[in-house]
Coordinates of C-alpha atoms and ligand atoms in Angstrom, one line a residue:
Chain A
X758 CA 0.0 0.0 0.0
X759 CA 1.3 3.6 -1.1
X760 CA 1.9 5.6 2.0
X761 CA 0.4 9.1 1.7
X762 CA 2.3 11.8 0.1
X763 CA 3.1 13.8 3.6
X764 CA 4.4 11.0 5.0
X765 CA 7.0 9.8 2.0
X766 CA 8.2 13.3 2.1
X767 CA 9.5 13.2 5.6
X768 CA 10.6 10.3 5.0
X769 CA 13.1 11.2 1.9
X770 CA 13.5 14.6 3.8
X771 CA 15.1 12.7 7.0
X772 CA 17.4 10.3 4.3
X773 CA 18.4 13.4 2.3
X774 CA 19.3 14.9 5.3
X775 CA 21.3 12.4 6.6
X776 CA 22.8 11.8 3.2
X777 CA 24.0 14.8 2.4
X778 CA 25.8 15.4 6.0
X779 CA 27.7 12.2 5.5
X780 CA 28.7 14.1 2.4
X781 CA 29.6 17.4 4.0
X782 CA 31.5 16.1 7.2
X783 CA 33.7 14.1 4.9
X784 CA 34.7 17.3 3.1
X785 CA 35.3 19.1 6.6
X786 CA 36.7 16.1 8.5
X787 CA 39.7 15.6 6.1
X788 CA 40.3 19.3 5.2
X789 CA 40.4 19.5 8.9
X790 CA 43.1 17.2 9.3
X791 CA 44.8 18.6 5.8
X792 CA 44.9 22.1 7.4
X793 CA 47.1 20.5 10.3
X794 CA 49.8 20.6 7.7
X795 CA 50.3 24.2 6.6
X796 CA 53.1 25.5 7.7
X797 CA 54.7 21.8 8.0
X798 CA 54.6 20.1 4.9
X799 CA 57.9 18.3 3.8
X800 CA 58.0 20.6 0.6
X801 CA 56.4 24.7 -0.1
X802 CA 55.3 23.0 -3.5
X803 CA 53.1 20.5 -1.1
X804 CA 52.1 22.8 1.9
X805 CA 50.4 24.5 -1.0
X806 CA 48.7 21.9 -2.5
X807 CA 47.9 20.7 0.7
X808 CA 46.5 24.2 1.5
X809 CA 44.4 24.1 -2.0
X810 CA 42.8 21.1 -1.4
X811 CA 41.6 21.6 2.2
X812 CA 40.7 24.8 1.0
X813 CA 38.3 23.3 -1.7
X814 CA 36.9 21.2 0.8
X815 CA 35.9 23.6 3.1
X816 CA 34.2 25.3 0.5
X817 CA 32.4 22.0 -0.5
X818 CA 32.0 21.2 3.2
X819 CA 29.6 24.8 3.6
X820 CA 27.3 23.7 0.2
X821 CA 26.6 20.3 1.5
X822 CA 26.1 21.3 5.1
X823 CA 24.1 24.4 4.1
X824 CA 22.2 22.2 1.8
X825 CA 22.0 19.5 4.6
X826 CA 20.4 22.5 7.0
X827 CA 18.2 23.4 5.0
X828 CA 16.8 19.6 4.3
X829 CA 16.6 19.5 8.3
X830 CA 14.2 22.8 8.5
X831 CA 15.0 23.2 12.2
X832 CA 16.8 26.3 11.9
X833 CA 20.8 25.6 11.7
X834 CA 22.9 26.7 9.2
X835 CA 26.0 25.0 7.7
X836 CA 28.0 26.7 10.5
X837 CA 25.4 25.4 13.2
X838 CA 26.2 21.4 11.9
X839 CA 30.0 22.6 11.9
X840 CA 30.7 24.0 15.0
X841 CA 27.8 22.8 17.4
X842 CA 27.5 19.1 16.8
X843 CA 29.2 16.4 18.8
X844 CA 31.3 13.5 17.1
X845 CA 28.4 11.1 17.6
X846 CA 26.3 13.3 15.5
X847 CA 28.7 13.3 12.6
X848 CA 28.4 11.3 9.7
X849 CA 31.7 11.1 8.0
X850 CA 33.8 8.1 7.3
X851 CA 36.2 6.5 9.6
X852 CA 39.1 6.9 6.7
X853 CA 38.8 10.3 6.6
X854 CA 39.3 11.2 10.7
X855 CA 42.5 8.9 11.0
X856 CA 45.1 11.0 12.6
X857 CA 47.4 12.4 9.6
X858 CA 50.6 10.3 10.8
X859 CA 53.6 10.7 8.4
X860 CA 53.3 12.3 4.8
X861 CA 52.9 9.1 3.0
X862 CA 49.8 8.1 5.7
X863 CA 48.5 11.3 4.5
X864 CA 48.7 10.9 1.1
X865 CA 47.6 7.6 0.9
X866 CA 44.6 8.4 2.9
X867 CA 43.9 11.3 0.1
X868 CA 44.6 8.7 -2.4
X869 CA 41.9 6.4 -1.1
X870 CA 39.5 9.2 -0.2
X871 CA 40.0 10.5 -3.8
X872 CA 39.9 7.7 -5.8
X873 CA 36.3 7.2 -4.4
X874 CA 35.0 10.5 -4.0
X875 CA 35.8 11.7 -7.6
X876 CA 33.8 8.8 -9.0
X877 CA 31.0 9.2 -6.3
X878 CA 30.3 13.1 -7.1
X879 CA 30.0 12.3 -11.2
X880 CA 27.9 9.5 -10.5
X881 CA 25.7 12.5 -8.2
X882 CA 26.2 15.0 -10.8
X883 CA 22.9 12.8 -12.4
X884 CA 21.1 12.6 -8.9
X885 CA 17.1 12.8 -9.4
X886 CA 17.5 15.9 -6.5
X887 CA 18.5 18.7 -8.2
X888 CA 20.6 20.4 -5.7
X889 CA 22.9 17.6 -4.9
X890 CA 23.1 17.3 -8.4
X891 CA 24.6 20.7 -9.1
X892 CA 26.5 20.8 -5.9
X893 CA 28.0 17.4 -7.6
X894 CA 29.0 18.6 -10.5
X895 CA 31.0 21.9 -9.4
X896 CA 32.8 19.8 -7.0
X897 CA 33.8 16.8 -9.3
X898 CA 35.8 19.5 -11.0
X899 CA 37.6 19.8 -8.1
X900 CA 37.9 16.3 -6.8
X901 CA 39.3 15.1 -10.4
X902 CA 42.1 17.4 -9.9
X903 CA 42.9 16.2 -6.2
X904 CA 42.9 12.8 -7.8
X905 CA 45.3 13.3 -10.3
X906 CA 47.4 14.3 -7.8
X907 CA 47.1 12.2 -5.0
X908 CA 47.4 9.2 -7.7
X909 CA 50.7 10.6 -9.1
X910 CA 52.2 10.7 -5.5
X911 CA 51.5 7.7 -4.5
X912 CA 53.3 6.2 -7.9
X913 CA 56.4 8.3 -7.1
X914 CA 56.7 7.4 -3.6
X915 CA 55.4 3.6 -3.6
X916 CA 58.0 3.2 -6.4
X917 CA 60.3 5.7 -5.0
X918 CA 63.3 5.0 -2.6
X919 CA 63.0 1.8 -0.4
X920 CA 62.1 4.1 2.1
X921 CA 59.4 5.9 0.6
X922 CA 58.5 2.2 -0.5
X923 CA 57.7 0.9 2.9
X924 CA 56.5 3.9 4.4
X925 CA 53.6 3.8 1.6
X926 CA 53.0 0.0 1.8
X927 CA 52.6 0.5 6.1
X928 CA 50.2 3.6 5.2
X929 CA 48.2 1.2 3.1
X930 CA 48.0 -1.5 5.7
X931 CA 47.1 0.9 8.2
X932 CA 44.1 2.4 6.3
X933 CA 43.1 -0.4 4.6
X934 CA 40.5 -1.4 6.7
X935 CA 38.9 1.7 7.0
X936 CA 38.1 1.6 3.3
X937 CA 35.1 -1.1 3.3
X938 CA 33.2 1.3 4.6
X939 CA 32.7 3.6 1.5
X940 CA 31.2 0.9 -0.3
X941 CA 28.9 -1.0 1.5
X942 CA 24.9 0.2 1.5
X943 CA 23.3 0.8 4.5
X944 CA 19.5 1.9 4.3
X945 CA 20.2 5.7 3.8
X946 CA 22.5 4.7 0.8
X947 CA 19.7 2.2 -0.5
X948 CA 16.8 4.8 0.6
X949 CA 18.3 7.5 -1.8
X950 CA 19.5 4.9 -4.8
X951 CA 16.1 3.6 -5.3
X952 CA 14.7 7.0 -5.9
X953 CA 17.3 7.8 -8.2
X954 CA 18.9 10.4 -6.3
X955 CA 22.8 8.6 -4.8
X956 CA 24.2 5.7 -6.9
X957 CA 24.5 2.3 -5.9
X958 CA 27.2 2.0 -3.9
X959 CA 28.0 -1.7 -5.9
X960 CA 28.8 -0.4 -8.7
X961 CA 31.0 2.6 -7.3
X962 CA 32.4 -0.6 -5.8
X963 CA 33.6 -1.9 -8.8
X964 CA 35.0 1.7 -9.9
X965 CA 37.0 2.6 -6.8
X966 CA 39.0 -1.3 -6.9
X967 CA 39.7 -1.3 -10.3
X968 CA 41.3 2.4 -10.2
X969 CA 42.8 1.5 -6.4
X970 CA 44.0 -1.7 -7.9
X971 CA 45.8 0.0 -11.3
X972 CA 47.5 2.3 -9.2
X973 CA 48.8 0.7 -6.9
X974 CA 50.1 -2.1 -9.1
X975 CA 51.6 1.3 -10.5
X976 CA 53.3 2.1 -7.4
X977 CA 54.6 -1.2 -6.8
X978 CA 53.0 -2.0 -3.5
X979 CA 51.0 -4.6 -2.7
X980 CA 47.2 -4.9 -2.1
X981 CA 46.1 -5.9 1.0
X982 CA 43.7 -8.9 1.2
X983 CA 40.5 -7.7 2.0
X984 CA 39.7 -8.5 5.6
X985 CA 37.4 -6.9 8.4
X986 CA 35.7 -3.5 7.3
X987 CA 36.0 -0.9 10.3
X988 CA 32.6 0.6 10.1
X989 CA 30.1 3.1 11.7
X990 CA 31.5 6.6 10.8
X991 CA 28.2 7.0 8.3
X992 CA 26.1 6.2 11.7
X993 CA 27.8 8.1 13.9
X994 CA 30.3 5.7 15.4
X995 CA 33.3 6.6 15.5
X996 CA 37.4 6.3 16.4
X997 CA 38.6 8.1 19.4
X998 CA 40.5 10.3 17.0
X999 CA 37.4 12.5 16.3
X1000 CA 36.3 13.8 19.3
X1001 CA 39.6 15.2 19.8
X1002 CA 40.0 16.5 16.5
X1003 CA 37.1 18.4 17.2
X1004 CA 37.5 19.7 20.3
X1005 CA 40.4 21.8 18.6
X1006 CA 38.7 22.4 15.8
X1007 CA 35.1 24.0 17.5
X1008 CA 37.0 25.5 20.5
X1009 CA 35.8 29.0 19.4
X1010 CA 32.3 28.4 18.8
X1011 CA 32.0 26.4 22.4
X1012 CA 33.8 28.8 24.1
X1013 CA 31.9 31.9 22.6
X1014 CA 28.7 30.4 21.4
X1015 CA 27.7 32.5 18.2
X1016 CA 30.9 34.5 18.3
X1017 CA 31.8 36.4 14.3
X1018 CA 34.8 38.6 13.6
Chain B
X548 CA 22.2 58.4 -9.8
X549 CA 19.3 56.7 -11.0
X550 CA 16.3 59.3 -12.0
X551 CA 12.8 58.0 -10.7
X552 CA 11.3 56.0 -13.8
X553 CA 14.4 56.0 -15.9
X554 CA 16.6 52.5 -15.0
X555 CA 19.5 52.4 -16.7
X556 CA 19.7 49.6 -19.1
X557 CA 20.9 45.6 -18.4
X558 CA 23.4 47.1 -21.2
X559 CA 25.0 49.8 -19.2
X560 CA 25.1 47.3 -16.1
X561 CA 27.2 45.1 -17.8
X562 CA 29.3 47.8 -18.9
X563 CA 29.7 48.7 -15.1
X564 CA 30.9 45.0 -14.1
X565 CA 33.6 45.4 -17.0
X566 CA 35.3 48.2 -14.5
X567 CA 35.4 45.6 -11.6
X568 CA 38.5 44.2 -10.8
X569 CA 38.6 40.3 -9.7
X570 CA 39.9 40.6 -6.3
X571 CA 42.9 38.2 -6.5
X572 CA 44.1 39.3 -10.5
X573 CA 42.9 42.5 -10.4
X574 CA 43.9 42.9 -14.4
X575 CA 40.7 40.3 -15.0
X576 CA 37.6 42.1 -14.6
X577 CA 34.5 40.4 -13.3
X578 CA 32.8 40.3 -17.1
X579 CA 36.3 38.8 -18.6
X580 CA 36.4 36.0 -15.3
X581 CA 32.9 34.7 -16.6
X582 CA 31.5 34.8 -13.5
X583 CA 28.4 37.3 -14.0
X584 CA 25.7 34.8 -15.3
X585 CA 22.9 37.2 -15.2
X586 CA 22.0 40.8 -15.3
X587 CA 17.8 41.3 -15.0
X588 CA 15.3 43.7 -13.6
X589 CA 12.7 42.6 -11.9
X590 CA 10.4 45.8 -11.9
X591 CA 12.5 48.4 -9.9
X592 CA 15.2 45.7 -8.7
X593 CA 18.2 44.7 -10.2
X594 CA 18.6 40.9 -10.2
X595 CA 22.5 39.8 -10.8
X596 CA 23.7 36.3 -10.7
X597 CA 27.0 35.1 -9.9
X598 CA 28.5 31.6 -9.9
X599 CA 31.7 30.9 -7.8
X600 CA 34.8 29.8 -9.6
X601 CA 36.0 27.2 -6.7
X602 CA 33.9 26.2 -4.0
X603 CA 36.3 27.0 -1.7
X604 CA 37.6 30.2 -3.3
X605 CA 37.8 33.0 -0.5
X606 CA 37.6 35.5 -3.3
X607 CA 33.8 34.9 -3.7
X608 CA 32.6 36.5 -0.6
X609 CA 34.8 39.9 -1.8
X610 CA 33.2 39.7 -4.9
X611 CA 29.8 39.9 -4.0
X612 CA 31.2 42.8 -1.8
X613 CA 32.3 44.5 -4.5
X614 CA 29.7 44.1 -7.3
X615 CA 27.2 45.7 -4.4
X616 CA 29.8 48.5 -3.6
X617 CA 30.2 49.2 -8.0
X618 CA 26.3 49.1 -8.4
X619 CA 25.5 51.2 -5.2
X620 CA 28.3 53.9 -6.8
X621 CA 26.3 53.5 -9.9
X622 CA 22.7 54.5 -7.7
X623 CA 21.3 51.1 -7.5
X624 CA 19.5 51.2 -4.6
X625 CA 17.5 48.2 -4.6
X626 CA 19.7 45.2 -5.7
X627 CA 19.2 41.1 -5.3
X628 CA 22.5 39.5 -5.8
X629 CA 21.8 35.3 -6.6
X630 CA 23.8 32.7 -6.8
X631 CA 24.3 30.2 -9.2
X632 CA 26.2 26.8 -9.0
X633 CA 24.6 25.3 -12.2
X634 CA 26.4 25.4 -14.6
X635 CA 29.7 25.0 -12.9
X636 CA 32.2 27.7 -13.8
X637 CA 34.5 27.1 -16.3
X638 CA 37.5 28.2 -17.9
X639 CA 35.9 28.6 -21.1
X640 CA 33.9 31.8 -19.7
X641 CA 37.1 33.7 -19.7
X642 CA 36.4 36.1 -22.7
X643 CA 39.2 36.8 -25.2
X644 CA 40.0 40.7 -24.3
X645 CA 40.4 38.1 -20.1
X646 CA 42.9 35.9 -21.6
X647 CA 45.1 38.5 -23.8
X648 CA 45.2 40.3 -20.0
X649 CA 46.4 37.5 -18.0
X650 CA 49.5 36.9 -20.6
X651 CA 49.7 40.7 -20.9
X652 CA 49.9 40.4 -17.3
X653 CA 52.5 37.3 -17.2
X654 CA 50.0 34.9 -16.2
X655 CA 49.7 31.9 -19.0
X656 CA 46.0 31.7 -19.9
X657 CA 43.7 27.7 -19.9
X658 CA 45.5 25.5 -21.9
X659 CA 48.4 27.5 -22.7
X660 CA 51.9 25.7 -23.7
X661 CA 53.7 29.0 -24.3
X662 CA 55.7 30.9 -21.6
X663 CA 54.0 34.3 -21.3
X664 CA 57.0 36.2 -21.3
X665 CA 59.2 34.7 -24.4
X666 CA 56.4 32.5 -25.9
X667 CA 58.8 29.6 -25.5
X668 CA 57.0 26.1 -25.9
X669 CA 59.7 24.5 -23.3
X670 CA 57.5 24.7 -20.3
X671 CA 57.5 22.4 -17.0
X672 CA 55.2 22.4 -14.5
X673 CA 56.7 23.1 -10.7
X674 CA 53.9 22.9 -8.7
X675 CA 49.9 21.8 -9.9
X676 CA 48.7 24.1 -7.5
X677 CA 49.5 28.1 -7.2
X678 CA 49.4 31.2 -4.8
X679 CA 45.2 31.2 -5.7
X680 CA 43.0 27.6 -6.5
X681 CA 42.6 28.7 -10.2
X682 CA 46.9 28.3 -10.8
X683 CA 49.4 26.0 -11.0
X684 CA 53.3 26.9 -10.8
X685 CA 55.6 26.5 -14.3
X686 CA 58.9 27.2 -15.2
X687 CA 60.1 28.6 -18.8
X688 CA 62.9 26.4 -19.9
X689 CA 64.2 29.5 -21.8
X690 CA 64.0 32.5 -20.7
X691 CA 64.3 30.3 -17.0
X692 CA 61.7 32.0 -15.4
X693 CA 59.0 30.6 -13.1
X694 CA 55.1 32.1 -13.9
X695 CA 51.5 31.1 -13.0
X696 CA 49.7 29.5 -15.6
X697 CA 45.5 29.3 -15.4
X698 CA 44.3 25.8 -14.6
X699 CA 41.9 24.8 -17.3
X700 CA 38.9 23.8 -15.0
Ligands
ZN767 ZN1 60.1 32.2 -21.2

């Protein structure tokens, strides 16, 4: 039986809204943890591309998150969901809060981040919802061009000196089981394929190991079998690692609760 | 100053944003960036749409500043600035008088191969990303100097 027409609204509403955070605090966890490096990175060519590409996330960060607020209809704005939530109400994957580590930890993290999220916003540039659509398609402009780079990195450095070598292949071991978690459905990510608006995450499956595969084949490192998938960011569970990410990272907004400049 | 009854044309408008500088490379005006989608009244209000070049470009909030400053020199008084994200941006919007300025102004316009000072095709790239998210960093293998080049996008 059809369930009336109110009802199936709220209903997408609440799985929109919960869709398009995941996609927001993804973009502000890892330019969060990107920012970290300004001012340190191991080369000024780097500390800038680093600086770009948290830069473009931030800015994706506020349309998904404003979009996201506006889906809720209680009020907030994209700075509200920034500053004002707790980790258990963020949605972001687990790969994306691990702690930055070394250089080649974070660039295999952007690596694996990229080579999924690049495929995942085309796929959203045809969403049935028009505004993720067209929030989609002007950052898969960007994410193409972290992706090009990240990819290219991690080729230099996995079949770079033996130390670059092995400090790529323990980065990969180390994330690796936070990747699973990108690709497997729950019932927001079935919710919103059905309806046309998010792809289906299979078949982003198949896109993201074949390009992950390639390139690291490139790079001369070696895949890791596929094991246990750490899992839970998308629902709000999380490492330890993001509560105290954001503690530093709201510590204004708690402190002086609405505070501008 | 606008006189009751007599708005100036969408014509004129336009001719107005041709005077504003981009914030970041001021020798690009707002028109020749490709970033003014729309110019429209609706009855006494002028309706202009912009569209951001990157998401996270901090130049976007400085731009709206400034089209409202340029039109509220101009008289506008009652002004609705929009924006746009569909289309995304694109390279492509730069006009021709926007890409002889960047080179004029050593900056290698999208999809250049030449150095901008000596037109030398031995180029290499130092950096993918620049001092701003629209450049990337190139040497001329030359003339031996480094310049920005304009990121297709
Ligand atoms: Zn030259």
């Amino acid at each position: 039986m059809d369930a009336p027409p109110h009802a199936n609204r709220t209903h997408s509403n609440d799985a929109l809204f919960a869709y398009t955070l995941r996609l927001g605090d993804n973009c502000l966890v890892l330019a969060q943890r990107l920012s970290a490096w300004v001012g340190h990175a191991p080369a000024l060519e780097e500390d800038i591309a680093v600086a770009n590409v948290a830069l473009d996330m931030v800015g994706q960060a506020q349309l998904w998150l404003a979009l996201a607020a506006d889906l809720e209809g209680q009020g907030r704005n994209a700075d509200d969901l920034a500053y004002g939530r707790d980790a258990g109400a963020f949605r972001n994957l687990l790969l994306v809060e691990q702690p930055n580590g070394d250089y080649a930890k974070t660039l295999m993290r952007q690596f694996l981040f990229d080579a999924w999220h690049h495929p995942m916003l085309v796929a959203l540039a045809a969403s049935s919802e028009t505004r993720i659509a067209e929030i989609a398609a002007k950052a898969a402009k960007e994410a193409a061009y972290h992706l090009t780079r990240s990819r290219d990195l991690v080729v230099s450095l996995g079949d770079g000196t033996g130390e670059s070598h092995d400090r790529m292949q323990a980065a990969l071991a180390t994330l690796w089981p936070y990747t699973g978690e990108m690709v497997l459905a729950d019932p927001v990510d079935e919710a919103l394929a059905v309806t046309g608006a998010a792809p289906d995450l299979a078949t982003l499956a198949a896109i993201w190991s074949d390009a992950v595969g390639a390139t690291l084949t490139e790079a001369t490192l070696v895949r890791p079998a596929d094991g246990y998938a750490q899992r839970g960011g998308k629902q709000g569970v999380h490492s330890e690692h993001l509560g105290y990410m954001l503690a530093e990272m709201q510590f204004v907004q708690r402190a002086y609760p609405g505070g501008t400049w | 100053m606008v006189v009751t009854g007599a708005l100036p044309s969408t014509e004129t408008v336009w001719t107005w944003l041709a005077d504003v500088p981009d914030p970041e490379i001021p020798v690009l005006s707002l028109v020749d960036l490709g970033v003014i989608r729309d110019v429209v009244w609706h009855g006494d209000t002028l309706a202009v749409t912009l569209t951001p070049t990157y998401s996270g470009c901090p130049a976007t909030g400085v731009i709206q500043f400034e089209v409202e400053q340029a039109l509220r020199r101009h008289g506008i008084d009652r002004l609705e600035l929009k924006r746009q994200l569909s289309p995304p941006w694109t390279t492509d919007w730069i006009t021709p008088r926007g890409r002889a300025a960047l080179k004029a102004y050593g900056i290698a316009p999208p999809g250049s191969t030449a150095c901008p000072r000596c037109g030398s095709k031995t180029i290499t790239e130092i950096s993918r990303f620049g001092s701003t998210p629209c450049k990337a960093q190139y040497r001329c293998g030359d003339c031996l100097e480094p310049f920005d080049l304009f990121k297709c996008h």
